[in-house]
Tab-separated table of C-alpha atoms in Angstrom:
chain	number	residue	atom	x	y	z
A	525	UNK	CA	0.000	0.000	0.000
A	526	UNK	CA	1.309	3.445	-0.875
A	527	UNK	CA	2.849	5.337	2.050
A	528	UNK	CA	2.232	8.716	0.395
A	529	UNK	CA	-0.254	11.021	2.024
A	530	UNK	CA	-3.448	11.833	0.145
A	531	UNK	CA	-2.241	15.387	-0.349
A	532	UNK	CA	1.079	14.342	-1.896
A	533	UNK	CA	-0.632	11.841	-4.215
A	534	UNK	CA	-3.057	14.533	-5.416
A	535	UNK	CA	-0.126	16.912	-5.897
A	536	UNK	CA	1.776	14.382	-8.039
A	537	UNK	CA	-1.412	13.612	-9.994
A	538	UNK	CA	-1.821	17.298	-10.842
A	539	UNK	CA	1.876	17.551	-11.690
A	540	UNK	CA	1.565	14.648	-14.147
A	541	UNK	CA	-1.503	16.241	-15.711
A	542	UNK	CA	0.323	19.569	-16.120
A	543	UNK	CA	3.399	17.888	-17.596
A	544	UNK	CA	1.246	15.886	-20.012
A	545	UNK	CA	-0.316	19.093	-21.313
A	546	UNK	CA	3.128	20.712	-21.613
A	547	UNK	CA	4.608	17.721	-23.442
A	548	UNK	CA	1.730	17.663	-25.906
A	549	UNK	CA	2.519	21.224	-26.900
A	550	UNK	CA	6.325	21.164	-26.880
A	551	UNK	CA	7.490	17.613	-27.596
A	552	UNK	CA	9.524	17.441	-30.800
A	553	UNK	CA	10.570	14.427	-32.843
A	554	UNK	CA	14.249	14.739	-33.764
A	555	UNK	CA	14.649	11.469	-35.643
A	556	UNK	CA	12.433	11.236	-38.714
A	557	UNK	CA	13.891	8.770	-41.241
A	558	UNK	CA	10.742	8.557	-43.380
A	559	UNK	CA	7.841	10.479	-41.924
A	560	UNK	CA	7.135	14.122	-41.231
A	561	UNK	CA	6.110	15.239	-37.769
A	562	UNK	CA	2.451	14.690	-36.972
A	563	UNK	CA	0.171	15.387	-34.080
A	564	UNK	CA	-1.957	12.491	-32.904
A	565	UNK	CA	-3.585	11.824	-29.536
A	566	UNK	CA	-2.537	15.389	-28.721
A	567	UNK	CA	1.160	14.557	-28.999
A	568	UNK	CA	3.467	15.747	-31.763
A	569	UNK	CA	5.148	13.022	-33.804
A	570	UNK	CA	2.806	10.139	-32.950
A	571	UNK	CA	2.169	7.951	-35.970
A	572	UNK	CA	-1.544	7.924	-36.910
A	573	UNK	CA	-3.136	4.439	-37.082
A	574	UNK	CA	-4.311	4.950	-40.656
A	575	UNK	CA	-0.672	5.147	-41.813
A	576	UNK	CA	-0.085	1.465	-40.994
A	577	UNK	CA	-0.857	-1.369	-43.392
A	578	UNK	CA	-2.986	-4.248	-42.199
A	579	UNK	CA	-1.165	-7.436	-41.198
A	580	UNK	CA	-2.039	-10.849	-42.613
A	581	UNK	CA	-2.900	-12.809	-39.468
A	582	UNK	CA	-3.614	-16.228	-40.973
A	583	UNK	CA	-0.645	-17.718	-39.097
A	584	UNK	CA	-1.651	-16.209	-35.767
A	585	UNK	CA	-5.122	-16.275	-34.260
A	586	UNK	CA	-6.682	-15.978	-30.812
A	587	UNK	CA	-10.076	-17.248	-29.745
A	588	UNK	CA	-11.879	-17.215	-26.412
A	589	UNK	CA	-13.776	-20.360	-25.536
A	590	UNK	CA	-15.074	-19.471	-22.077
A	591	UNK	CA	-15.574	-16.420	-19.851
A	592	UNK	CA	-15.693	-16.592	-16.074
A	593	UNK	CA	-18.936	-15.414	-14.499
A	594	UNK	CA	-17.089	-14.273	-11.371
A	595	UNK	CA	-14.212	-12.227	-12.809
A	596	UNK	CA	-12.502	-11.133	-16.024
A	597	UNK	CA	-10.769	-14.523	-16.257
A	598	UNK	CA	-11.144	-16.378	-19.521
A	599	UNK	CA	-10.095	-19.570	-21.268
A	600	UNK	CA	-8.711	-19.272	-24.769
A	601	UNK	CA	-6.616	-20.746	-27.549
A	602	UNK	CA	-3.713	-18.992	-29.208
A	603	UNK	CA	-2.861	-20.465	-32.613
A	604	UNK	CA	0.731	-19.995	-33.831
A	605	UNK	CA	2.918	-21.532	-36.583
A	606	UNK	CA	4.447	-23.878	-33.984
A	607	UNK	CA	1.325	-25.031	-32.240
A	608	UNK	CA	-1.656	-24.051	-30.149
A	609	UNK	CA	-1.330	-22.474	-26.704
A	610	UNK	CA	-4.124	-23.141	-24.236
A	611	UNK	CA	-4.659	-20.067	-22.092
A	612	UNK	CA	-4.334	-18.928	-19.389
A	613	UNK	CA	-0.846	-20.327	-19.019
A	614	UNK	CA	2.449	-19.585	-17.335
A	615	UNK	CA	5.431	-19.013	-19.650
A	616	UNK	CA	8.821	-20.205	-18.316
A	617	UNK	CA	11.907	-18.179	-19.263
A	618	UNK	CA	14.787	-19.779	-21.158
A	619	UNK	CA	17.148	-16.814	-20.895
A	620	UNK	CA	19.855	-17.930	-23.352
A	621	UNK	CA	17.506	-20.305	-25.188
A	622	UNK	CA	17.895	-22.798	-22.339
A	623	UNK	CA	16.132	-23.171	-19.004
A	624	UNK	CA	18.391	-22.976	-15.968
A	625	UNK	CA	18.768	-26.485	-14.506
A	626	UNK	CA	15.682	-27.772	-16.368
A	627	UNK	CA	15.724	-29.529	-19.722
A	628	UNK	CA	13.181	-27.996	-22.074
A	629	UNK	CA	11.819	-31.439	-22.904
A	630	UNK	CA	11.081	-31.920	-19.194
A	631	UNK	CA	9.344	-28.534	-19.177
A	632	UNK	CA	7.297	-29.699	-22.149
A	633	UNK	CA	6.287	-32.877	-20.289
A	634	UNK	CA	5.204	-30.714	-17.346
A	635	UNK	CA	2.767	-28.869	-19.606
A	636	UNK	CA	4.725	-25.870	-20.862
A	637	UNK	CA	3.374	-24.740	-24.258
A	638	UNK	CA	5.110	-21.369	-24.715
A	639	UNK	CA	8.719	-20.424	-23.911
A	640	UNK	CA	10.221	-16.975	-23.382
A	641	UNK	CA	13.772	-16.198	-24.627
A	642	UNK	CA	15.769	-13.008	-24.053
A	643	UNK	CA	16.956	-11.204	-27.177
A	644	UNK	CA	19.447	-9.086	-25.212
A	645	UNK	CA	21.483	-12.072	-24.014
A	646	UNK	CA	21.204	-13.912	-27.336
A	647	UNK	CA	22.395	-10.818	-29.241
A	648	UNK	CA	25.506	-10.639	-27.088
A	649	UNK	CA	26.157	-14.380	-27.221
A	650	UNK	CA	26.173	-16.304	-29.488
A	651	UNK	CA	24.640	-13.552	-31.660
A	652	UNK	CA	21.280	-13.424	-33.421
A	653	UNK	CA	23.070	-13.965	-36.749
A	654	UNK	CA	24.590	-17.221	-35.469
A	655	UNK	CA	21.189	-18.475	-34.322
A	656	UNK	CA	19.796	-17.565	-37.757
A	657	UNK	CA	22.529	-19.588	-39.485
A	658	UNK	CA	21.575	-22.547	-37.301
A	659	UNK	CA	17.985	-22.293	-38.512
A	660	UNK	CA	16.463	-20.092	-35.815
A	661	UNK	CA	15.663	-20.683	-32.169
A	662	UNK	CA	13.491	-23.745	-32.773
A	663	UNK	CA	16.307	-25.668	-34.449
A	664	UNK	CA	18.907	-24.181	-32.103
A	665	UNK	CA	16.949	-25.499	-29.113
A	666	UNK	CA	15.574	-28.607	-30.834
A	667	UNK	CA	12.200	-27.329	-29.692
A	668	UNK	CA	8.972	-27.574	-31.699
A	669	UNK	CA	6.635	-25.407	-29.614
A	670	UNK	CA	5.870	-21.655	-29.713
A	671	UNK	CA	8.502	-19.158	-28.553
A	672	UNK	CA	8.246	-15.492	-27.583
A	673	UNK	CA	11.238	-13.124	-27.520
A	674	UNK	CA	11.532	-9.683	-25.928
A	675	UNK	CA	13.196	-6.616	-27.453
A	676	UNK	CA	16.197	-6.304	-25.152
A	677	UNK	CA	14.910	-3.098	-23.591
A	678	UNK	CA	14.166	-4.553	-20.148
A	679	UNK	CA	17.669	-5.954	-19.684
A	680	UNK	CA	19.423	-2.869	-21.067
A	681	UNK	CA	17.749	-0.474	-18.667
A	682	UNK	CA	17.383	-2.691	-15.614
A	683	UNK	CA	20.923	-4.113	-15.674
A	684	UNK	CA	22.400	-0.635	-15.884
A	685	UNK	CA	20.615	0.540	-12.737
A	686	UNK	CA	23.254	0.415	-10.010
A	687	UNK	CA	20.912	1.797	-7.359
A	688	UNK	CA	18.291	-0.925	-6.964
A	689	UNK	CA	14.899	0.265	-5.758
A	690	UNK	CA	12.124	-1.889	-4.384
A	691	UNK	CA	10.197	-3.041	-7.426
A	692	UNK	CA	7.681	-5.861	-7.533
A	693	UNK	CA	9.419	-7.359	-10.565
A	694	UNK	CA	12.797	-7.055	-8.877
A	695	UNK	CA	15.858	-5.287	-10.159
A	696	UNK	CA	18.209	-7.113	-12.511
A	697	UNK	CA	21.277	-5.436	-11.041
A	698	UNK	CA	24.195	-7.795	-11.623
A	699	UNK	CA	27.131	-5.416	-11.893
A	700	UNK	CA	28.225	-2.549	-9.671
A	701	UNK	CA	30.749	-1.292	-12.212
A	702	UNK	CA	30.286	-0.112	-15.794
A	703	UNK	CA	30.007	-3.535	-17.458
A	704	UNK	CA	26.351	-3.058	-18.381
A	705	UNK	CA	26.185	0.730	-18.482
A	706	UNK	CA	23.822	2.653	-20.752
A	707	UNK	CA	25.884	5.286	-22.572
A	708	UNK	CA	23.084	7.231	-24.218
A	709	UNK	CA	19.360	7.156	-24.918
A	710	UNK	CA	18.416	9.226	-27.940
A	711	UNK	CA	15.484	9.334	-30.326
A	712	UNK	CA	17.313	7.040	-32.712
A	713	UNK	CA	17.985	4.342	-30.105
A	714	UNK	CA	20.041	3.317	-27.097
A	715	UNK	CA	23.795	2.706	-26.817
A	716	UNK	CA	25.078	0.450	-24.049
A	717	UNK	CA	28.174	-1.492	-23.039
A	718	UNK	CA	28.142	-5.264	-23.467
A	719	UNK	CA	28.665	-6.974	-20.122
A	720	UNK	CA	30.496	-9.774	-21.908
A	721	UNK	CA	33.332	-7.984	-23.690
A	722	UNK	CA	32.881	-4.239	-23.094
A	723	UNK	CA	31.897	-3.466	-26.694
A	724	UNK	CA	29.590	-0.546	-27.373
A	725	UNK	CA	26.271	-1.819	-28.753
A	726	UNK	CA	23.769	0.457	-30.494
A	727	UNK	CA	20.201	-0.838	-30.501
A	728	UNK	CA	17.349	0.840	-32.363
A	729	UNK	CA	13.711	-0.194	-32.717
A	730	UNK	CA	14.531	-1.424	-36.201
A	731	UNK	CA	17.657	-3.407	-35.249
A	732	UNK	CA	15.810	-5.026	-32.346
A	733	UNK	CA	13.152	-6.210	-34.795
A	734	UNK	CA	15.844	-7.481	-37.178
A	735	UNK	CA	17.449	-9.471	-34.337
A	736	UNK	CA	14.103	-11.024	-33.445
A	737	UNK	CA	13.492	-11.860	-37.095
A	738	UNK	CA	16.834	-13.668	-37.101
A	739	UNK	CA	15.915	-15.549	-33.920
A	740	UNK	CA	12.625	-16.591	-35.499
A	741	UNK	CA	10.275	-16.574	-32.498
A	742	UNK	CA	6.511	-16.825	-33.025
A	743	UNK	CA	5.796	-13.697	-30.953
A	744	UNK	CA	8.082	-10.661	-30.828
A	745	UNK	CA	8.159	-7.467	-28.757
A	746	UNK	CA	8.938	-3.847	-29.799
A	747	UNK	CA	11.771	-1.890	-28.198
A	748	UNK	CA	10.694	0.122	-25.156
A	749	UNK	CA	12.174	2.136	-22.297
A	750	UNK	CA	12.024	0.845	-18.752
A	751	UNK	CA	12.092	3.385	-15.945
A	752	UNK	CA	12.008	2.589	-12.223
A	753	UNK	CA	9.013	3.568	-10.153
A	754	UNK	CA	10.919	6.366	-8.435
A	755	UNK	CA	11.609	8.284	-11.699
A	756	UNK	CA	10.293	11.836	-11.763
A	757	UNK	CA	6.934	12.533	-13.464
A	758	UNK	CA	8.705	14.492	-16.204
A	759	UNK	CA	11.059	11.615	-16.993
A	760	UNK	CA	8.196	9.100	-16.957
A	761	UNK	CA	6.193	11.154	-19.440
A	762	UNK	CA	9.151	11.737	-21.769
A	763	UNK	CA	10.010	8.016	-21.670
A	764	UNK	CA	6.395	7.069	-22.375
A	765	UNK	CA	6.195	9.268	-25.476
A	766	UNK	CA	9.540	7.994	-26.754
A	767	UNK	CA	8.480	4.391	-26.080
A	768	UNK	CA	5.324	4.965	-28.133
A	769	UNK	CA	7.366	6.316	-31.029
A	770	UNK	CA	9.803	3.403	-30.756
A	771	UNK	CA	6.963	0.885	-30.707
A	772	UNK	CA	5.395	2.476	-33.797
A	773	UNK	CA	8.749	2.293	-35.583
A	774	UNK	CA	9.152	-1.326	-34.497
A	775	UNK	CA	5.703	-2.191	-35.830
A	776	UNK	CA	6.379	-0.458	-39.135
A	777	UNK	CA	9.617	-2.431	-39.519
A	778	UNK	CA	7.830	-5.673	-38.617
A	779	UNK	CA	5.084	-5.074	-41.191
A	780	UNK	CA	7.700	-4.873	-43.959
A	781	UNK	CA	8.434	-8.580	-43.484
A	782	UNK	CA	6.112	-10.304	-40.975
A	783	UNK	CA	7.730	-13.748	-41.498
A	784	UNK	CA	4.731	-15.500	-39.872
A	785	UNK	CA	5.471	-13.669	-36.607
A	786	UNK	CA	3.106	-11.701	-34.396
A	787	UNK	CA	4.125	-8.492	-32.615
A	788	UNK	CA	2.638	-7.441	-29.284
A	789	UNK	CA	2.422	-3.827	-28.118
A	790	UNK	CA	3.859	-3.098	-24.661
A	791	UNK	CA	1.665	-0.856	-22.526
A	792	UNK	CA	3.608	1.438	-20.182
A	793	UNK	CA	2.795	4.153	-17.675
A	794	UNK	CA	3.887	2.658	-14.357
A	795	UNK	CA	1.335	3.038	-11.585
A	796	UNK	CA	-0.041	6.288	-13.006
A	797	UNK	CA	-3.545	5.763	-14.406
A	798	UNK	CA	-3.397	8.743	-16.782
A	799	UNK	CA	-0.218	7.454	-18.406
A	800	UNK	CA	-1.549	3.901	-18.574
A	801	UNK	CA	-4.709	5.145	-20.257
A	802	UNK	CA	-2.778	7.218	-22.794
A	803	UNK	CA	-0.566	4.217	-23.564
A	804	UNK	CA	-3.599	1.958	-23.969
A	805	UNK	CA	-5.447	4.367	-26.246
A	806	UNK	CA	-2.547	4.983	-28.592
A	807	UNK	CA	-0.991	1.520	-28.834
A	808	UNK	CA	-4.360	-0.258	-29.062
A	809	UNK	CA	-5.163	1.934	-32.086
A	810	UNK	CA	-2.234	0.397	-33.996
A	811	UNK	CA	-2.444	-3.030	-35.708
A	812	UNK	CA	-0.549	-5.056	-33.115
A	813	UNK	CA	-1.501	-8.726	-32.792
A	814	UNK	CA	-1.544	-8.763	-28.986
A	815	UNK	CA	-0.992	-6.680	-25.886
A	816	UNK	CA	1.775	-7.008	-23.296
A	817	UNK	CA	1.613	-5.153	-19.998
A	818	UNK	CA	5.074	-3.851	-19.137
A	819	UNK	CA	6.802	-1.181	-17.124
A	820	UNK	CA	6.775	-0.782	-13.365
A	821	UNK	CA	3.867	-2.426	-11.564
A	822	UNK	CA	4.742	-0.794	-8.268
A	823	UNK	CA	6.494	-2.191	-5.240
A	824	UNK	CA	3.702	-4.360	-3.793
A	825	UNK	CA	1.160	-6.841	-5.078
A	826	UNK	CA	-1.558	-4.461	-3.948
A	827	UNK	CA	-0.200	-1.792	-6.316
A	828	UNK	CA	0.079	-4.339	-9.133
A	829	UNK	CA	-3.533	-5.397	-8.643
A	830	UNK	CA	-4.620	-1.753	-8.657
A	831	UNK	CA	-2.861	-1.212	-11.994
A	832	UNK	CA	-4.412	-4.333	-13.512
A	833	UNK	CA	-7.846	-3.519	-12.091
A	834	UNK	CA	-7.699	-0.141	-13.851
A	835	UNK	CA	-6.442	-1.600	-17.131
A	836	UNK	CA	-8.619	-4.711	-17.299
A	837	UNK	CA	-11.882	-3.125	-18.545
A	838	UNK	CA	-9.911	-0.986	-21.010
A	839	UNK	CA	-7.997	-3.812	-22.685
A	840	UNK	CA	-9.148	-4.951	-26.148
A	841	UNK	CA	-11.243	-8.098	-25.529
A	842	UNK	CA	-10.338	-9.744	-28.838
A	843	UNK	CA	-6.539	-9.729	-28.387
A	844	UNK	CA	-4.323	-11.987	-26.243
A	845	UNK	CA	-2.989	-10.238	-23.119
A	846	UNK	CA	0.486	-11.002	-21.761
A	847	UNK	CA	1.860	-9.819	-18.412
A	848	UNK	CA	5.621	-9.309	-18.451
A	849	UNK	CA	7.827	-10.443	-15.572
A	850	UNK	CA	5.344	-11.861	-13.033
A	851	UNK	CA	5.252	-15.543	-12.090
A	852	UNK	CA	4.935	-16.364	-8.385
A	853	UNK	CA	1.985	-18.662	-7.515
A	854	UNK	CA	0.057	-16.050	-5.527
A	855	UNK	CA	0.306	-13.467	-8.296
A	856	UNK	CA	-0.639	-15.952	-11.008
A	857	UNK	CA	-3.865	-16.703	-9.169
A	858	UNK	CA	-4.742	-13.018	-8.823
A	859	UNK	CA	-3.738	-11.646	-12.242
A	860	UNK	CA	-5.618	-14.295	-14.218
A	861	UNK	CA	-8.787	-12.829	-12.714
A	862	UNK	CA	-8.030	-9.586	-14.556
A	863	UNK	CA	-8.076	-11.311	-17.958
A	864	UNK	CA	-4.361	-12.092	-18.284
A	865	UNK	CA	-3.874	-14.906	-20.812
A	866	UNK	CA	-0.125	-15.530	-20.511
A	867	UNK	CA	2.586	-14.359	-18.135
A	868	UNK	CA	6.314	-15.019	-17.920
A	869	UNK	CA	8.955	-15.034	-15.213
A	870	UNK	CA	12.282	-16.639	-14.361
A	871	UNK	CA	11.094	-16.810	-10.747
A	872	UNK	CA	10.286	-20.568	-10.544
A	873	UNK	CA	13.523	-21.802	-12.129
A	874	UNK	CA	15.548	-19.265	-10.129
A	875	UNK	CA	14.085	-20.537	-6.851
A	876	UNK	CA	14.368	-24.153	-7.949
A	877	UNK	CA	18.076	-23.997	-8.686
A	878	UNK	CA	18.618	-22.443	-5.255
A	879	UNK	CA	16.884	-25.308	-3.482
A	880	UNK	CA	13.358	-23.967	-3.035
A	881	UNK	CA	10.147	-25.843	-3.787
A	882	UNK	CA	6.540	-24.647	-3.617
A	883	UNK	CA	4.399	-26.686	-1.200
A	884	UNK	CA	1.291	-26.163	0.863
A	885	UNK	CA	2.272	-24.474	4.114
A	886	UNK	CA	0.910	-27.362	6.223
A	887	UNK	CA	3.539	-29.705	4.721
A	888	UNK	CA	6.635	-27.502	4.861
A	889	UNK	CA	7.886	-28.998	8.154
A	890	UNK	CA	6.374	-32.449	7.822
A	891	UNK	CA	9.510	-34.461	6.973
A	892	UNK	CA	7.878	-37.901	7.227
A	893	UNK	CA	5.773	-37.469	4.095
A	894	UNK	CA	6.525	-36.653	0.459
A	895	UNK	CA	6.660	-32.951	-0.368
A	896	UNK	CA	3.604	-33.394	-2.540
A	897	UNK	CA	1.531	-36.539	-1.825
A	898	UNK	CA	1.068	-38.629	-4.954
A	899	UNK	CA	3.561	-36.626	-7.029
A	900	UNK	CA	5.475	-38.759	-9.543
A	901	UNK	CA	8.186	-36.160	-10.250
A	902	UNK	CA	11.821	-37.324	-9.777
A	903	UNK	CA	12.476	-35.121	-6.720
């Protein structure tokens, strides 16, 4: 629960509103490779929806087969070139195209139907071009089920944050020196230092899409900017507008050569309802094939649920909804009730390789019985 006083929350709300109005009037687009500046949704340089070509979706389709009568939860089927995903479902993370301490065939036997791989790590090693030469991620992994890849944005911005703040998703701070430092964030893209060899890497919305085309996942994500919850309102608004422009550029690049892939929009705005609503309105007007909920979800599960409760009735009902970076059992149970179809996290495999197992609390100190009665797993 927020520790801010009512007065301070109202003050920040008014500050965000004022800054939004200011940014709509003064924001300029400096990088315009093909298109002139436009004003859309009250913001200069936003790409209007009518400027995007329609996407042939015959290789990707989502249908809902049942709605809950008690919540926004739903049961659906997501059809992809590599198989059908029954939703809602949890998506395990295979960071470098491999699960940590779990064989992907074992994960498949346990019911996993969609796997998440990280473009950032695969770009740095072995390289998206190497994976392409091997035939793409499916051949690289010897894996015949659907795969989703992210843009690299989350790792770039979170790994460079050397002052970890309390975030529900956690901070991916691995280095206290400059081995993963962001050098610059400009309209064209972001430049950062590779944590592997110190090389300077320049990533743009277009090059992120090209890398994901090389990897060959079924679902891909546009490049976005991740800011921590404690960022100032001005920085959050500027990052949101730039993220929208980057996502539009990513989508335009994707449409040039869809390659039987689907691209999801990533809705940002942190815990601020005005920013979330602006992000929803603009990105849902573009021809994305699905919606991912990204950005900060606050520092507590209560704040996360408040964000999802606000967004749930505003999400497009005909598109699949993915929640980025959440995967503990308690959260899975709660977020599905807001209409989340898929959600990913490295949380289960991270805990597992450090000797933790999920059990009912009544059994956690009962050493005379199996951890899970009747379980046939090898543990």
